[in-house]
CSV table of C-alpha atoms in Angstrom, one decimal:
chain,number,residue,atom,x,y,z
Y,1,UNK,CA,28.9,3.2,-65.0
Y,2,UNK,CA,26.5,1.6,-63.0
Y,3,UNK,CA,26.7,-2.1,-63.1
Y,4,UNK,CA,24.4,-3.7,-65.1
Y,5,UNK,CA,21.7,-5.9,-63.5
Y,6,UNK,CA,21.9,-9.5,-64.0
Y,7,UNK,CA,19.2,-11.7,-65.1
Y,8,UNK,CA,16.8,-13.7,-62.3
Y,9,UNK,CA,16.6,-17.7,-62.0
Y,10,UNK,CA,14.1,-19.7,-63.1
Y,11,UNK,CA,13.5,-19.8,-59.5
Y,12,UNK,CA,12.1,-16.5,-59.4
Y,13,UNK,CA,9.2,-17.5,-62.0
Y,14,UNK,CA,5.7,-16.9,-60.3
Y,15,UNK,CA,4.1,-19.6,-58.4
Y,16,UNK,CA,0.9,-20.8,-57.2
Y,17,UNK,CA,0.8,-22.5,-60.7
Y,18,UNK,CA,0.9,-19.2,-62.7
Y,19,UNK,CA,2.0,-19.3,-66.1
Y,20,UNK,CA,5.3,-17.5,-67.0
Y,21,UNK,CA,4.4,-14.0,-69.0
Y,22,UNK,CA,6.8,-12.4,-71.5
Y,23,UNK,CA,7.6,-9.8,-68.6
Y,24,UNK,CA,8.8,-12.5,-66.8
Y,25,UNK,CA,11.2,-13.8,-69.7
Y,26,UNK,CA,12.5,-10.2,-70.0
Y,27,UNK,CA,13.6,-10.0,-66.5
Y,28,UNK,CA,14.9,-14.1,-66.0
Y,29,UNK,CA,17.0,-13.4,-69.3
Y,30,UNK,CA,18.1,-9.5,-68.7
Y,31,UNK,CA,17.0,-8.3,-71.9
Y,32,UNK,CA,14.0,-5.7,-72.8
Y,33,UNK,CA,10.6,-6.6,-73.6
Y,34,UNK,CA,10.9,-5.8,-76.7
Y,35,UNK,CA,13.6,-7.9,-77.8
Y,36,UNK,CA,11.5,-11.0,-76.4
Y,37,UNK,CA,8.5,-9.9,-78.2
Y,38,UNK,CA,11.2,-9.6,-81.6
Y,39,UNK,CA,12.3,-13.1,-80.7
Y,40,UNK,CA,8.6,-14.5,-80.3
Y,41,UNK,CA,8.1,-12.9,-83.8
Y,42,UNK,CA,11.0,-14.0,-85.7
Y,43,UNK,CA,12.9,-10.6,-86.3
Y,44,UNK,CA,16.1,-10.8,-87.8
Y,45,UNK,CA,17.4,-8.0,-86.0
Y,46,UNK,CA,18.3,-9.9,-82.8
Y,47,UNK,CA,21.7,-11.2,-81.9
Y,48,UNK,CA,22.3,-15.0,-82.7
Y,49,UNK,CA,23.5,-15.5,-79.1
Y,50,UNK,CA,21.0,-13.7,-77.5
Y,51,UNK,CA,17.9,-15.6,-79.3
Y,52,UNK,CA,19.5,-19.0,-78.2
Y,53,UNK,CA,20.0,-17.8,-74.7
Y,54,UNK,CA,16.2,-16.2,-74.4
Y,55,UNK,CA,14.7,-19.3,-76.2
Y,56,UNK,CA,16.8,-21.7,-74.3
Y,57,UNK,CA,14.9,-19.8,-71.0
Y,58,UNK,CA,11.4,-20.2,-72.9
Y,59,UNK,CA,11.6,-24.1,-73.2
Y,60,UNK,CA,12.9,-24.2,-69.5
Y,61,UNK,CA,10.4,-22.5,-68.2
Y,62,UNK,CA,7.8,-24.0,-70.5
Y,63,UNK,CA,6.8,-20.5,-71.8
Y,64,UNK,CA,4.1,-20.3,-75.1
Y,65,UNK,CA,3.0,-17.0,-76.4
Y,66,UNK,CA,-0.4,-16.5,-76.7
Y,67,UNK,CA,-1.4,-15.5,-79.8
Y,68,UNK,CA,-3.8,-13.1,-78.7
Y,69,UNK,CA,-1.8,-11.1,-76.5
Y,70,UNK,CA,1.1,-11.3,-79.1
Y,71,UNK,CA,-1.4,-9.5,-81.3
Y,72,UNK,CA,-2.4,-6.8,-79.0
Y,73,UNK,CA,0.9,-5.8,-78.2
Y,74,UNK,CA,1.5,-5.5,-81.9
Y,75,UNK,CA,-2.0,-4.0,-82.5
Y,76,UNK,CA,-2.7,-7.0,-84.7
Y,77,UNK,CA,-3.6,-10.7,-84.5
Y,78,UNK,CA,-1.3,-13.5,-85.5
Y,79,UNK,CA,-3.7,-15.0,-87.6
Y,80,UNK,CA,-3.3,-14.9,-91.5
Y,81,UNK,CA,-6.3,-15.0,-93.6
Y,82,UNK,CA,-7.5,-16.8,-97.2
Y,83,UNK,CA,-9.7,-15.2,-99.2
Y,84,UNK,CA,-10.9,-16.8,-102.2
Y,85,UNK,CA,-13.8,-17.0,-104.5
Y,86,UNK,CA,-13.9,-20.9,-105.9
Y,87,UNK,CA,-16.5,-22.9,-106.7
Y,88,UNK,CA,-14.3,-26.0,-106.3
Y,89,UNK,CA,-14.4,-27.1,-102.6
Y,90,UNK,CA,-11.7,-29.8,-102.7
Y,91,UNK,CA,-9.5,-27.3,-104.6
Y,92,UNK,CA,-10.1,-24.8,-101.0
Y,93,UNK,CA,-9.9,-27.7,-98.8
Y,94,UNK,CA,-6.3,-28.3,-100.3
Y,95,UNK,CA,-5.4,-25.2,-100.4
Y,96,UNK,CA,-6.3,-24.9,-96.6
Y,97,UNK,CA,-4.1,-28.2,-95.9
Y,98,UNK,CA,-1.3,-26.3,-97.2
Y,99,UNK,CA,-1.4,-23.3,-95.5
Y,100,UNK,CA,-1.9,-24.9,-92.8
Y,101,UNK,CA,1.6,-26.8,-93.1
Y,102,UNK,CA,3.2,-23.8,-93.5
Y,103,UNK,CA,1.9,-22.0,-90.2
Y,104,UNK,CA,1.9,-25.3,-88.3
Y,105,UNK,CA,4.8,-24.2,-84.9
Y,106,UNK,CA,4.9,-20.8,-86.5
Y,107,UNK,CA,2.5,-19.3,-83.5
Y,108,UNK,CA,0.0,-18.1,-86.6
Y,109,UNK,CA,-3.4,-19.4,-87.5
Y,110,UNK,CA,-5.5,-19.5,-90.3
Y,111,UNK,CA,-8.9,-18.0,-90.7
Y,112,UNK,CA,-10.9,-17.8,-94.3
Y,113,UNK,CA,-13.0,-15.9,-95.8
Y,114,UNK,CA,-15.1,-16.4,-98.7
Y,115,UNK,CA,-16.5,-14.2,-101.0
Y,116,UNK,CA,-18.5,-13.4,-104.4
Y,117,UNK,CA,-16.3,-10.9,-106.7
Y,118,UNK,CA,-19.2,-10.3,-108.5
Y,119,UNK,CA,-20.9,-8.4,-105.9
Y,120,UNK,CA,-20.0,-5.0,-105.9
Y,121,UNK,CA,-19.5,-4.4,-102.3
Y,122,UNK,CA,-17.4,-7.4,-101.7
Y,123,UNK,CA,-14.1,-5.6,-101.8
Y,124,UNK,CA,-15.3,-3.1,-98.8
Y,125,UNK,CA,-16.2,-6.7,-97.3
Y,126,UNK,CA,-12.7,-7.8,-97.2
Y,127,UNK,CA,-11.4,-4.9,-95.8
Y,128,UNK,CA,-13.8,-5.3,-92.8
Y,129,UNK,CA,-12.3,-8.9,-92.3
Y,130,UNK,CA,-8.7,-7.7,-92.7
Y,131,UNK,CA,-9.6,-4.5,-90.2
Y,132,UNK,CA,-11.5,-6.5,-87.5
Y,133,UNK,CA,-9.4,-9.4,-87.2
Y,134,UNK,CA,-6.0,-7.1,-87.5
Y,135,UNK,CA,-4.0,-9.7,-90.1
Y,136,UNK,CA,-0.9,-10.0,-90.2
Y,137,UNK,CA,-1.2,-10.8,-93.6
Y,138,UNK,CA,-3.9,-12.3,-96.5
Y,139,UNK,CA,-3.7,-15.2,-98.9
Y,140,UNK,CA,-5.4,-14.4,-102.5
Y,141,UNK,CA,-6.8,-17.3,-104.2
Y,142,UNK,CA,-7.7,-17.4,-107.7
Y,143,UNK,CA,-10.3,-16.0,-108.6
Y,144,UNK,CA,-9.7,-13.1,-105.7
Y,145,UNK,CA,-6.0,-13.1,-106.6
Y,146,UNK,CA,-6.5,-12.0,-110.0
Y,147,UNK,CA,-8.5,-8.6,-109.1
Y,148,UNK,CA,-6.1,-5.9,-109.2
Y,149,UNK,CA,-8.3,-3.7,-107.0
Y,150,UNK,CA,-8.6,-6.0,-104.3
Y,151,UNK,CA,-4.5,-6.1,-104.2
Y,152,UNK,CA,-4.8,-2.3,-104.4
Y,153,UNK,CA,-6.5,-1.5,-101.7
Y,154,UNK,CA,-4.7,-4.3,-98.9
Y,155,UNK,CA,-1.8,-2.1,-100.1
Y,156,UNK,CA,-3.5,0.7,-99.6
Y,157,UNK,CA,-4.4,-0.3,-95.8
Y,158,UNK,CA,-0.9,-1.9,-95.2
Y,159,UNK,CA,-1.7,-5.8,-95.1
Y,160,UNK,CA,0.6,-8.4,-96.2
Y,161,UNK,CA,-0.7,-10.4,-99.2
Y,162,UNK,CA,0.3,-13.3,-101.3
Y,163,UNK,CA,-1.7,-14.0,-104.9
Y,164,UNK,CA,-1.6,-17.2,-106.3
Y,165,UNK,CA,-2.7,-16.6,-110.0
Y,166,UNK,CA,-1.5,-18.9,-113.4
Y,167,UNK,CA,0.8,-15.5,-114.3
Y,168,UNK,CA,2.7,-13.1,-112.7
Y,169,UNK,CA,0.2,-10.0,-111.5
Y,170,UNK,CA,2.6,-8.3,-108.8
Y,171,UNK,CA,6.0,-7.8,-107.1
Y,172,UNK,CA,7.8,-11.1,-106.8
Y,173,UNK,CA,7.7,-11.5,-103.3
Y,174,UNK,CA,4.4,-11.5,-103.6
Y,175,UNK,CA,3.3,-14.0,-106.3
Y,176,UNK,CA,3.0,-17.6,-106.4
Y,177,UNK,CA,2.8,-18.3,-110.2
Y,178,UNK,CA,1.1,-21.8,-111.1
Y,179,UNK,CA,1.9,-21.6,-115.2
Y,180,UNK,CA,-1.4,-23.2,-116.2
Y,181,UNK,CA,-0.6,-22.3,-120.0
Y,182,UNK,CA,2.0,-24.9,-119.9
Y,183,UNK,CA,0.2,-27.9,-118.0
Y,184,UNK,CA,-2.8,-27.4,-120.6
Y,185,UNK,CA,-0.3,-27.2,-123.7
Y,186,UNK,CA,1.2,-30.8,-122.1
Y,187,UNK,CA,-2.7,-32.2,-122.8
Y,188,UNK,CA,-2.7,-30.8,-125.9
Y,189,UNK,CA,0.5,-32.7,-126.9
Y,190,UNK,CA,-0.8,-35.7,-125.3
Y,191,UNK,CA,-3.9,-36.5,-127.2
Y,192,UNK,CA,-2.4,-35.4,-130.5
Y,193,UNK,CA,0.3,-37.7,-129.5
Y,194,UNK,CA,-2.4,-40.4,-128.9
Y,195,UNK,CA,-3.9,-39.6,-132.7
Y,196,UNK,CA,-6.1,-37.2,-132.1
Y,197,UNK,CA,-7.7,-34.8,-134.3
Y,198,UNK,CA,-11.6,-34.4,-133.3
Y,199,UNK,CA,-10.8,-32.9,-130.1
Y,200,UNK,CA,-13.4,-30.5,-128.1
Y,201,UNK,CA,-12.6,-28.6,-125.0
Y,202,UNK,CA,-14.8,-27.5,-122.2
Y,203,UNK,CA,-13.5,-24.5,-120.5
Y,204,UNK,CA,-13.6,-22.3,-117.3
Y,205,UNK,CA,-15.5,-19.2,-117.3
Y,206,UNK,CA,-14.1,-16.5,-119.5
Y,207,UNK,CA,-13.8,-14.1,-116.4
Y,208,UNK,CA,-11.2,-16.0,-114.7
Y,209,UNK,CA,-7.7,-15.8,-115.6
Y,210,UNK,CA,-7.0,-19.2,-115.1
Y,211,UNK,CA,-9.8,-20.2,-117.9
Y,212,UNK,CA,-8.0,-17.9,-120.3
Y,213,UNK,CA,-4.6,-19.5,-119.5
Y,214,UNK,CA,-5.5,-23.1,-120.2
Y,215,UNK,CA,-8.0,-22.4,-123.0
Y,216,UNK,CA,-4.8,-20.3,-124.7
Y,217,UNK,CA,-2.1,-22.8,-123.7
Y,218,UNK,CA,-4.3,-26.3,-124.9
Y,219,UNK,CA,-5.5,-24.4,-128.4
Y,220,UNK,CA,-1.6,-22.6,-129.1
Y,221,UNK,CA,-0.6,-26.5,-128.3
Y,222,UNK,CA,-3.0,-27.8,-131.2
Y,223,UNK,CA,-2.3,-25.0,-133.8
Y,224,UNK,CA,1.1,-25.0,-133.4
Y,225,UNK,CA,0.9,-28.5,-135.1
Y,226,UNK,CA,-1.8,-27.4,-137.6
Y,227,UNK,CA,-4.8,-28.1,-135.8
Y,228,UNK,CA,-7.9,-25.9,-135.3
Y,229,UNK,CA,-10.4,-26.8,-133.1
Y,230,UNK,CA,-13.7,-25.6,-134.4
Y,231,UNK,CA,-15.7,-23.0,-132.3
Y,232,UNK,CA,-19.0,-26.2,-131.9
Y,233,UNK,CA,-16.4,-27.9,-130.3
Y,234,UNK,CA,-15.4,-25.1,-127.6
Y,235,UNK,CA,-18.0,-24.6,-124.7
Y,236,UNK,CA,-17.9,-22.5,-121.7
Y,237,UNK,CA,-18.9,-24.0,-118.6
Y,238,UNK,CA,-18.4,-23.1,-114.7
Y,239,UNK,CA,-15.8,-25.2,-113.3
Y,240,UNK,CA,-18.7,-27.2,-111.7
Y,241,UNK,CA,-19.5,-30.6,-111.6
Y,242,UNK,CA,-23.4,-29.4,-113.4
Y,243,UNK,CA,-21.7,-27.3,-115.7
Y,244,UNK,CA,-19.4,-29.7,-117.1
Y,245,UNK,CA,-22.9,-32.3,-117.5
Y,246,UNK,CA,-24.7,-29.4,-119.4
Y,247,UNK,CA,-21.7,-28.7,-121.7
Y,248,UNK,CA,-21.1,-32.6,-122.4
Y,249,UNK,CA,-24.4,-33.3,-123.3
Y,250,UNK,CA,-24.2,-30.7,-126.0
Y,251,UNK,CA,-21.1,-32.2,-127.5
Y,252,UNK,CA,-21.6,-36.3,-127.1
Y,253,UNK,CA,-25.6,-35.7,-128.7
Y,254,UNK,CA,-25.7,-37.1,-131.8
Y,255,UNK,CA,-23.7,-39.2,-133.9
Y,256,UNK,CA,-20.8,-36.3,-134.8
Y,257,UNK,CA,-19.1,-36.4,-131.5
Y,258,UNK,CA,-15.8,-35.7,-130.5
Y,259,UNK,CA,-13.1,-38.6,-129.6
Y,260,UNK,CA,-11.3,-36.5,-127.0
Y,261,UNK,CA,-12.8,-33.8,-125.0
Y,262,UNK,CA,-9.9,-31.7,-122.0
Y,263,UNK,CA,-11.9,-29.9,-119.3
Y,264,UNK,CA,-9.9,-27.2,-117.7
Y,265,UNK,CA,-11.2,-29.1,-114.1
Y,266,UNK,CA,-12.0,-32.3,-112.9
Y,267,UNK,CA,-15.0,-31.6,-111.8
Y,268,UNK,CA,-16.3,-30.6,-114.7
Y,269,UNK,CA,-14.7,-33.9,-116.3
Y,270,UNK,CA,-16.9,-35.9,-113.6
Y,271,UNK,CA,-19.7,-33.9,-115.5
Y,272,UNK,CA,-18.3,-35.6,-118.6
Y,273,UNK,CA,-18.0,-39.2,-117.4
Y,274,UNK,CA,-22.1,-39.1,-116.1
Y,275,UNK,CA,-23.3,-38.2,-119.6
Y,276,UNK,CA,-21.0,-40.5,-121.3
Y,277,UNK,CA,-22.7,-43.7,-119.2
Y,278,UNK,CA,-26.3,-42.1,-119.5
Y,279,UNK,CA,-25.2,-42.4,-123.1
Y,280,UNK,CA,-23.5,-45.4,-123.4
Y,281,UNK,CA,-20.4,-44.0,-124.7
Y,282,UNK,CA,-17.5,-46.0,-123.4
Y,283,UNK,CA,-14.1,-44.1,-121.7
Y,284,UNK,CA,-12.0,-44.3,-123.1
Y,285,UNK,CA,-12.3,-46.9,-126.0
Y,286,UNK,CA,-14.7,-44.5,-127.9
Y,287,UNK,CA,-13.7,-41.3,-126.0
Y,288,UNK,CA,-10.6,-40.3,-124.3
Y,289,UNK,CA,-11.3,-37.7,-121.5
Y,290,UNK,CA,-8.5,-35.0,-119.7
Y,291,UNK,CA,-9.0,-32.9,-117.1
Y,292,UNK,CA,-6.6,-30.1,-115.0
Y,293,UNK,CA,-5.9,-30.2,-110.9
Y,294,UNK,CA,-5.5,-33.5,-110.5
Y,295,UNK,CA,-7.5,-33.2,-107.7
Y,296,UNK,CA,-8.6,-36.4,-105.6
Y,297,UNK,CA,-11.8,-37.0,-107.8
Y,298,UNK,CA,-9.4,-37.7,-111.2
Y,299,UNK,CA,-8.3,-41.3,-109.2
Y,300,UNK,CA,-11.2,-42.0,-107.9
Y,301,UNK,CA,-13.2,-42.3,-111.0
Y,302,UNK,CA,-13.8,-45.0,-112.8
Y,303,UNK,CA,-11.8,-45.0,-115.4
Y,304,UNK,CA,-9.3,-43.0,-113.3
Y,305,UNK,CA,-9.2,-39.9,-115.0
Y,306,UNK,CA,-6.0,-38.7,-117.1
Y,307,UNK,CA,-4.9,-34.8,-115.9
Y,308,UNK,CA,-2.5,-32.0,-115.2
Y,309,UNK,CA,-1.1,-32.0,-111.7
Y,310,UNK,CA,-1.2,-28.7,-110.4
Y,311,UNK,CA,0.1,-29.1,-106.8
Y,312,UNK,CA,-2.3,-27.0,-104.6
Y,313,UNK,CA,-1.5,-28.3,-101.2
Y,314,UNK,CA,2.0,-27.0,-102.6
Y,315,UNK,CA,0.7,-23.7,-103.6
Y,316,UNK,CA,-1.1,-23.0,-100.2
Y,317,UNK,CA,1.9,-24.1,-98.7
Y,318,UNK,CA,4.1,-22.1,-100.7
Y,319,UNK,CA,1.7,-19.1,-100.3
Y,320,UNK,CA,1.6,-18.9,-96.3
Y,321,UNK,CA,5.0,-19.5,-96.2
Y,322,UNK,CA,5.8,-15.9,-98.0
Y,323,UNK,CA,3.3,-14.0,-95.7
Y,324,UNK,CA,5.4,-15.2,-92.3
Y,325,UNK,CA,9.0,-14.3,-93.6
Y,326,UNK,CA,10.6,-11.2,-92.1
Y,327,UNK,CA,9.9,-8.2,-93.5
Y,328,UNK,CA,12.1,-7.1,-96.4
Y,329,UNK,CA,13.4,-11.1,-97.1
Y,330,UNK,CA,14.8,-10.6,-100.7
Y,331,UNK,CA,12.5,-12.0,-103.5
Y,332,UNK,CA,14.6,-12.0,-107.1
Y,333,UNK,CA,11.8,-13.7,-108.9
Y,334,UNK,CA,8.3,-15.2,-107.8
Y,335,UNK,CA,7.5,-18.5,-106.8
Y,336,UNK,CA,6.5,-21.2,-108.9
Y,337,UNK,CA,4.6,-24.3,-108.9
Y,338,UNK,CA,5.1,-26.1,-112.1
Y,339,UNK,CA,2.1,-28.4,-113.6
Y,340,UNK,CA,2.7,-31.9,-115.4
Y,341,UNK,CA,0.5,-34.1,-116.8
Y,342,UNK,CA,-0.3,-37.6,-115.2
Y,343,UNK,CA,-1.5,-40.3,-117.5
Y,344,UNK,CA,-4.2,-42.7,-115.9
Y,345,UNK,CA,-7.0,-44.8,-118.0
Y,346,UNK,CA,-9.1,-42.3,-119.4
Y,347,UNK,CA,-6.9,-41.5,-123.1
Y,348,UNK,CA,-6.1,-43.9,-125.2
Y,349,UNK,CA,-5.8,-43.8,-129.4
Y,350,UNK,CA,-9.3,-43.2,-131.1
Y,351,UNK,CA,-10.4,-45.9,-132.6
């Protein structure tokens, strides 16, 4: 057999201040291309040994894959996308932060891509971003995550994806499941807790899956211990900061108002707290106000606002995280980011 050849020193790396390329690894630590390029890419079909030994070289030599070249030799990018449709920009901007922390050393970036489900073409329009940028793999945010055609068809074209939705929609490796039904059933329990029985609620739209959760979950909550909230006291809104102002001036006019209202955001509680002080309606001595997200907004008003903690950055986070495991990493059940309610100024007993 003919003897087998053994691998260069460092001292054979290019010079004339050249950077090291992964042809150059190959031949320093006498293994194929190929296994460098599984290395770079986390394969799990590589020896223990022979990873330490060829990533041992890599630091030596100061060697960083480019992630455009890593791309092109695997006819795709190393980039991961996030598509969403959300009105709630710190609700993205979280969910960005997360993602971010996942990929952060991993050699993968994030691009997003926003989009209007509404439109009918928008689905073709997500394929074109998947196609031209060559993902590796795609992050569904709610509302995107909870259209079963758009999960369809990145099968269909054979992109990675993660949904984040408030139930399980898919295969458990591929859904993070944020049980909104049980965060808004916690408010419910609260104000009755407090002494509530006039309670209204302004919800999502009716569209998104997450609206129907926490509507279901916060009215179950109340019947379950005999209340009925009345259907004057239930009003649709946007998850916007305007919708949540149009909806609370229709139930805080007049002298029949509500003592408690739960918004299924906190921006449309925000929405609430402006038309309470136009009124002169004091939070939360003659109202009590609860929103969902616990996004930044619910400390920052004034009275910091009561709501369910739905870790986002943890969802992101969580979400990435799925899309850069190797390929065929067992998933017995999907991953879960539990809500819980935290208690600020906003609630107290009606008067």
């Amino acid at each position: 057999m003919p003897a087998r050849k053994k691998p260069d020193s460092p001292a054979s790396l290019p010079t004339g201040g050249k950077a090291a390329t992964i042809n150059d690894i190959a031949r320093l630590s006498g293994v194929s291309k190929k296994t460098v390029s599984r290395i770079i890419n986390h394969s799990p079909l590589v020896r223990k040994d022979t990873r330490e030994k060829v990533e041992a070289l890599m630091r030596e030599v100061g060697y960083s894959p480019d992630p455009m070249a890593r791309g092109l030799a695997f006819r795709r990018s190393f980039l991961i996308g996030m598509v969403y449709d959300n009105p709630t920009a710190q609700y993205i901007v979280n969910m960005q932060y997360g993602a971010l922390d996942a990929l952060r050393d991993s050699g993968f970036e994030l691009v997003v891509h926003p989009c209007d489900s509404r439109s009918p073409g928008y689905i073709d329009g997500v394929r074109r971003f998947v196609q031209q940028q060559k993902l590796h793999g795609v992050m569904l945010v709610p509302r995107a995550s909870e259209d079963q055609a758009l999960a369809d068809m990145l099968a269909e074209i054979g992109c990675r994806y993660s949904r984040i939705a408030s139930v399980s929609m898919d295969e458990p490796s591929r859904m993070v499941v944020t049980h909104d039904r049980d965060g808004a059933a916690e408010a419910a329990e609260y104000l009755l807790s407090l002494g509530h029985t006039d309670i209204a609620l302004i919800t999502g739209p009716s569209a998104y899956r997450s609206s129907i959760e926490r509507t279901d979950g916060f009215i179950q909550a109340l019947a379950k211990r005999g209340l009925e909230i009345p259907k004057s006291r239930i009003i649709e809104a946007g998850y916007t900061f305007e919708s949540g102002v149009v909806a609370a001036e229709k139930l805080l006019s007049g002298k029949n108002r509500p003592t408690a209202i739960f918004t299924g955001n906190d921006e449309m509680a925000a929405g609430v707290y402006k038309v309470a002080m136009r009124a002169g309606i004091n939070i939360p001595r003659q109202l009590s106000v609860v929103g969902f997200d616990d996004s930044p907004l619910a400390s920052r008003l004034w009275p910091s606002l009561t709501s369910v903690r739905r870790n986002t950055r943890d969802t992101g986070r969580t979400a990435a995280a799925m899309l850069i495991q190797p390929e065929g990493t067992p998933m017995l059940a999907a991953a879960s980011i539990r809500p819980h309610l935290v208690i600020r100024d906003s609630s107290q007993p009606p008067e």
